[in-house]
Coordinates of C-alpha atoms and ligand atoms in Angstrom, one line a residue:
M1 CA 8.1 34.4 165.1
K2 CA 8.7 37.7 163.2
E3 CA 9.9 39.8 166.3
A4 CA 12.6 36.8 167.3
A5 CA 13.7 36.7 163.9
R6 CA 14.0 40.6 163.4
Q7 CA 15.8 40.7 166.6
A8 CA 18.4 38.0 164.6
R9 CA 18.7 39.8 161.8
A10 CA 19.6 43.1 163.7
E11 CA 22.2 41.2 165.2
S12 CA 23.4 40.3 161.6
R13 CA 23.4 36.5 162.3
I14 CA 22.9 33.8 159.7
I15 CA 19.2 32.5 160.5
G16 CA 18.3 29.0 159.5
L17 CA 15.1 27.6 158.6
V18 CA 13.6 23.9 158.5
P19 CA 10.1 23.6 157.7
T20 CA 8.2 20.5 158.8
M21 CA 4.5 19.0 159.6
G22 CA 5.8 17.4 162.8
A23 CA 5.7 13.6 163.7
L24 CA 9.9 14.2 163.4
H25 CA 12.4 11.1 162.6
A26 CA 16.1 11.1 162.0
G27 CA 15.6 12.3 158.6
H28 CA 14.3 15.7 160.0
L29 CA 17.0 15.7 162.7
S30 CA 19.4 15.4 159.8
L31 CA 18.1 18.9 158.2
M32 CA 18.6 20.1 161.7
E33 CA 22.2 19.5 162.2
R34 CA 23.2 20.7 158.7
A35 CA 21.4 23.7 159.8
R36 CA 23.0 23.7 162.6
R37 CA 26.3 23.5 161.5
E38 CA 25.9 26.7 159.0
C39 CA 23.4 28.7 160.9
S40 CA 22.3 30.5 164.5
P41 CA 19.8 30.6 165.1
V42 CA 18.3 27.5 163.7
I43 CA 14.6 27.8 163.6
A44 CA 12.1 24.7 163.1
S45 CA 8.3 24.6 162.3
I46 CA 5.8 22.2 162.8
F47 CA 2.5 22.9 160.8
V48 CA 0.1 20.5 159.6
N49 CA -0.9 21.9 156.5
P50 CA -4.3 21.3 155.9
K51 CA -3.8 23.3 152.5
Q52 CA -1.3 20.8 151.0
F53 CA -4.1 17.8 151.7
G54 CA -6.4 16.4 149.4
P55 CA -10.1 16.0 150.6
K56 CA -9.6 12.0 150.5
E57 CA -5.8 12.5 152.3
D58 CA -4.8 11.9 155.9
F59 CA -4.8 15.1 157.1
S60 CA -7.1 14.5 160.6
K61 CA -4.8 11.2 160.9
Y62 CA -1.5 12.6 160.2
P63 CA 0.5 11.7 162.8
R64 CA 0.7 14.6 165.7
T65 CA 3.7 13.7 168.6
F66 CA 4.1 17.4 169.5
E67 CA 6.0 16.5 172.8
S68 CA 8.1 14.7 172.2
D69 CA 8.7 16.7 168.8
S70 CA 10.1 19.2 170.5
E71 CA 12.3 17.3 173.2
K72 CA 14.1 16.1 169.6
L73 CA 14.2 19.6 168.9
Q74 CA 16.0 20.6 172.0
G75 CA 18.5 17.5 172.0
A76 CA 19.2 18.7 168.5
G77 CA 20.1 22.7 169.5
V78 CA 17.4 24.1 167.6
D79 CA 17.0 27.8 169.0
F80 CA 13.5 27.9 168.3
L81 CA 10.1 26.1 167.4
F82 CA 7.3 28.0 165.7
A83 CA 4.5 26.1 165.6
P84 CA 1.6 28.0 164.6
E85 CA -2.4 27.1 164.5
P86 CA -4.0 26.9 161.2
R87 CA -6.3 30.0 162.1
E88 CA -3.0 32.1 162.7
I89 CA -1.9 31.2 159.0
Y90 CA -5.4 30.8 157.1
P91 CA -7.9 33.7 159.1
D92 CA -11.0 34.1 157.6
G93 CA -10.9 35.6 154.1
F94 CA -6.9 34.2 153.4
A95 CA -7.4 34.3 149.5
T96 CA -3.5 34.6 148.4
Y97 CA -1.8 31.0 146.8
V98 CA 1.9 30.9 145.1
N99 CA 2.1 28.4 142.1
V100 CA 4.6 27.3 140.0
D101 CA 3.0 26.4 137.0
G102 CA 3.9 23.1 135.1
L103 CA 6.1 21.6 137.3
S104 CA 3.2 21.4 140.0
D105 CA 1.0 19.4 137.9
R106 CA 3.1 16.5 137.1
L107 CA 3.7 13.1 139.1
E108 CA 2.9 14.1 142.2
G109 CA 0.9 16.8 141.6
R110 CA -1.3 14.9 139.4
S111 CA -1.7 12.3 141.6
R112 CA -2.8 14.8 144.4
P113 CA -4.3 17.9 143.0
G114 CA -3.7 21.3 144.7
H115 CA -1.3 19.4 146.6
F116 CA 2.0 21.6 145.8
R117 CA -0.3 24.9 145.6
G118 CA -0.4 24.3 149.1
V119 CA 3.0 23.4 149.5
T120 CA 4.7 26.3 148.0
T121 CA 2.2 28.7 149.4
I122 CA 2.8 27.5 153.0
V123 CA 6.4 27.6 151.9
M124 CA 6.2 31.6 150.7
K125 CA 4.5 32.1 154.2
L126 CA 7.3 30.6 156.2
L127 CA 9.8 32.4 154.3
Q128 CA 8.2 35.7 154.7
I129 CA 7.5 35.2 158.4
V130 CA 11.0 34.2 159.3
Q131 CA 13.2 35.8 156.4
P132 CA 15.5 33.4 156.7
N133 CA 19.0 33.3 154.7
L134 CA 18.9 29.3 154.7
V135 CA 16.2 27.1 154.3
Y136 CA 16.3 23.6 154.5
F137 CA 14.7 20.5 152.5
G138 CA 14.9 17.1 152.0
R139 CA 15.7 15.4 148.3
K140 CA 13.2 12.7 149.7
D141 CA 10.6 15.0 148.5
A142 CA 12.5 15.4 145.1
Q143 CA 9.7 17.2 142.9
Q144 CA 9.0 19.2 146.3
S145 CA 12.2 20.4 146.6
R146 CA 12.6 21.3 142.9
L147 CA 9.8 23.4 142.7
I148 CA 10.8 25.6 145.8
T149 CA 14.0 26.2 144.0
Q150 CA 12.2 27.2 141.5
M151 CA 9.8 29.6 143.2
A152 CA 12.7 31.1 144.9
R153 CA 14.4 31.9 141.5
D154 CA 11.2 33.0 140.0
L155 CA 9.8 35.3 143.3
N156 CA 13.6 36.5 143.8
L157 CA 13.6 35.4 147.1
D158 CA 16.7 36.0 148.9
T159 CA 16.8 32.6 150.9
E160 CA 19.1 30.2 150.0
I161 CA 17.2 26.6 149.2
V162 CA 19.5 23.9 150.6
V163 CA 18.4 20.4 149.5
C164 CA 19.3 17.4 151.5
P165 CA 20.2 13.5 151.1
P166 CA 17.6 11.4 152.5
V167 CA 17.9 9.3 155.3
R168 CA 17.1 5.9 155.8
E169 CA 16.0 2.8 157.5
S170 CA 19.2 0.0 157.7
D171 CA 17.4 -1.9 155.3
G172 CA 16.7 1.0 152.8
L173 CA 13.4 2.1 153.8
A174 CA 13.7 6.1 153.5
L175 CA 12.3 7.3 156.8
S176 CA 9.0 9.3 156.9
S177 CA 6.4 10.1 159.3
R178 CA 3.8 8.1 157.4
N179 CA 5.7 5.0 158.1
V180 CA 4.0 4.6 161.0
Y181 CA 0.6 3.4 159.3
L182 CA 2.4 0.6 157.9
N183 CA 1.4 -2.7 160.1
A184 CA 4.7 -5.6 160.6
E185 CA 3.9 -6.8 157.1
E186 CA 3.4 -4.1 155.3
R187 CA 7.0 -2.8 156.9
K188 CA 8.1 -5.6 155.1
A189 CA 6.8 -5.1 152.2
A190 CA 8.0 -1.5 151.9
I191 CA 11.3 -2.4 151.5
V192 CA 10.7 -3.1 147.8
L193 CA 10.4 0.9 146.9
Y194 CA 14.4 0.5 147.7
H195 CA 15.1 -2.9 146.1
A196 CA 12.9 -1.4 142.4
L197 CA 15.6 1.8 143.0
E198 CA 18.3 -0.9 143.3
A199 CA 17.1 -2.8 140.1
A200 CA 17.3 0.5 138.1
K201 CA 21.0 0.5 139.3
R202 CA 21.9 -2.5 138.4
E203 CA 20.7 -2.2 135.1
L204 CA 22.2 1.2 134.2
N205 CA 25.6 -0.2 135.5
A206 CA 24.9 -3.1 133.0
G207 CA 24.6 -0.4 130.5
V208 CA 20.9 0.1 129.8
R209 CA 20.1 3.4 129.5
D210 CA 16.5 3.2 127.6
A211 CA 13.7 4.7 130.1
L212 CA 11.2 2.6 129.1
Q213 CA 13.6 -1.1 129.9
L214 CA 14.2 0.8 133.0
Q215 CA 10.6 1.4 133.6
A216 CA 9.9 -2.0 133.1
V217 CA 12.4 -3.5 135.7
L218 CA 10.4 -0.8 138.1
H219 CA 7.3 -2.3 137.4
R220 CA 8.6 -6.0 137.5
T221 CA 9.9 -6.0 141.0
L222 CA 6.9 -4.0 142.1
G223 CA 4.5 -5.8 140.7
A224 CA 6.1 -9.2 142.8
E225 CA 5.1 -7.5 145.7
R226 CA 1.8 -8.3 146.4
H227 CA 1.5 -5.5 149.0
A228 CA 2.4 -3.1 146.5
R229 CA 0.5 -0.7 143.8
V230 CA 2.1 1.3 141.9
D231 CA 1.0 4.9 141.2
Y232 CA 4.0 5.9 139.0
A233 CA 7.7 4.6 138.8
E234 CA 9.2 7.2 136.1
V235 CA 12.9 8.4 134.9
V236 CA 12.7 12.2 134.4
D237 CA 14.7 14.9 134.2
A238 CA 16.2 16.4 136.7
E239 CA 15.3 20.0 135.7
S240 CA 12.2 19.6 133.9
F241 CA 10.6 16.4 136.1
E242 CA 9.3 15.8 132.1
P243 CA 10.0 11.9 131.0
V244 CA 13.4 10.7 129.3
V245 CA 14.1 8.6 126.5
R246 CA 17.2 7.7 127.4
V247 CA 19.4 8.6 130.7
S248 CA 22.4 11.1 129.7
K249 CA 21.9 14.2 131.5
P250 CA 20.9 14.1 135.8
C251 CA 17.9 12.1 136.2
Y252 CA 15.8 11.0 138.8
V253 CA 14.1 7.7 139.2
L254 CA 10.8 8.5 141.0
L255 CA 8.3 6.3 142.6
A256 CA 5.0 6.3 144.4
V257 CA 3.5 3.1 145.8
F258 CA 0.6 2.5 147.8
I259 CA 1.6 -0.3 150.4
G260 CA -1.6 -1.5 151.8
K261 CA -3.8 2.3 152.2
T262 CA -0.1 4.0 152.9
R263 CA 1.1 6.0 149.6
L264 CA 5.2 5.9 150.0
I265 CA 7.4 7.9 147.9
D266 CA 11.0 7.5 146.9
N267 CA 13.7 8.2 144.4
L268 CA 17.3 7.6 142.9
Y269 CA 19.1 10.5 141.5
I270 CA 21.5 9.7 138.9
E271 CA 24.0 11.9 137.5
P272 CA 26.9 11.4 134.8
K273 CA 30.3 11.0 136.3
S274 CA 31.7 14.0 134.4
P275 CA 30.0 16.0 131.6
G276 CA 29.5 13.6 128.7
S277 CA 30.9 10.1 130.1
E278 CA 29.1 7.0 130.2
G279 CA 29.6 6.8 133.7
L280 CA 27.0 7.3 136.5
V281 CA 26.9 8.2 140.1
F282 CA 23.6 7.5 142.0
H283 CA 22.4 9.2 144.9
F284 CA 20.0 7.2 146.9
Ligands
LIG1 P1 7.8 16.5 156.2 O1 7.5 16.6 157.8 O2 7.3 15.0 155.9 O3 7.1 17.7 155.6 O4 9.0 16.8 155.8 C1 9.9 18.0 156.2 C2 11.3 18.0 155.4 O5 12.0 16.9 155.8 C3 11.1 17.5 153.8 O6 12.1 18.6 153.3 C4 11.3 16.5 153.5 O7 11.9 16.4 152.4 C5 12.4 16.0 154.6 N1 12.4 14.7 155.0 C6 11.4 13.8 154.8 N2 11.8 12.6 155.3 C7 13.4 12.9 155.1 C8 14.4 12.0 155.1 N3 13.9 10.2 155.2 N4 15.8 12.1 155.1 C9 15.8 13.7 155.1 N5 14.7 14.4 155.0 C10 13.4 13.8 155.0

């Protein structure tokens, strides 16, 4: 992989990287398409990163669909697929980690200790191997995208971090590799995450700015679905990911909800129409 990337750099080409864990869906492919518009070559990586799974999480049963993934990538016009083995990435004696302080400990980080250290470490390694001009992430994982942007800034990386909007099913459910865990009944129930975000948007459009009031609406909507168990439902500042009291600056409504045994996340990004204005723009 390093050799191919060196070659592309020697030819002064614009290298784009799209890191994934495979089990590819239309959300991943939207990142590939964006990368293809802006870069050549486009490199996709597939690596189910053991270091970002907790001991009780789904590492061993995470969906692995390598054959169909590589066909999808070929169809999407991706130039290289980098799919290393865990022992190649973490040989015996591996000892160096990247951690973004503070931001890594909140929300997803609090529910999944060590998760973000695993994420930032693998992303840093992929960026070192490929040294792309641009790297693409999905805003579906809002906190992850924010952390990686912070890491790139803090460590003076020469790669531009591009964050792309989430792709959803026609009923609003955000595409996720973990959706395959849902049975038919749970799949129907999973739509409650999107409904909760819509409910928050309705409140905001009705003039509500108080975060506690919004949180109450989120909990009321999620609580009405018997298959759903809320991990967190919060309104946070889009920079710090600290809870806000009022929605006045760019914010995220962030959800992590168990549907049966499957943990799903989703978010709504909210920004003022113009600085200081009361009007809001919503990005699902
Ligand atoms: P994963 O394979 O789940 O690690 O995801 C790889 C990349 O795809 C990450 O940057 C995700 O944020 C992004 N991604 C996952 N789901 C979606 C989606 N529904 N829409 C857009 N991007 C997504």
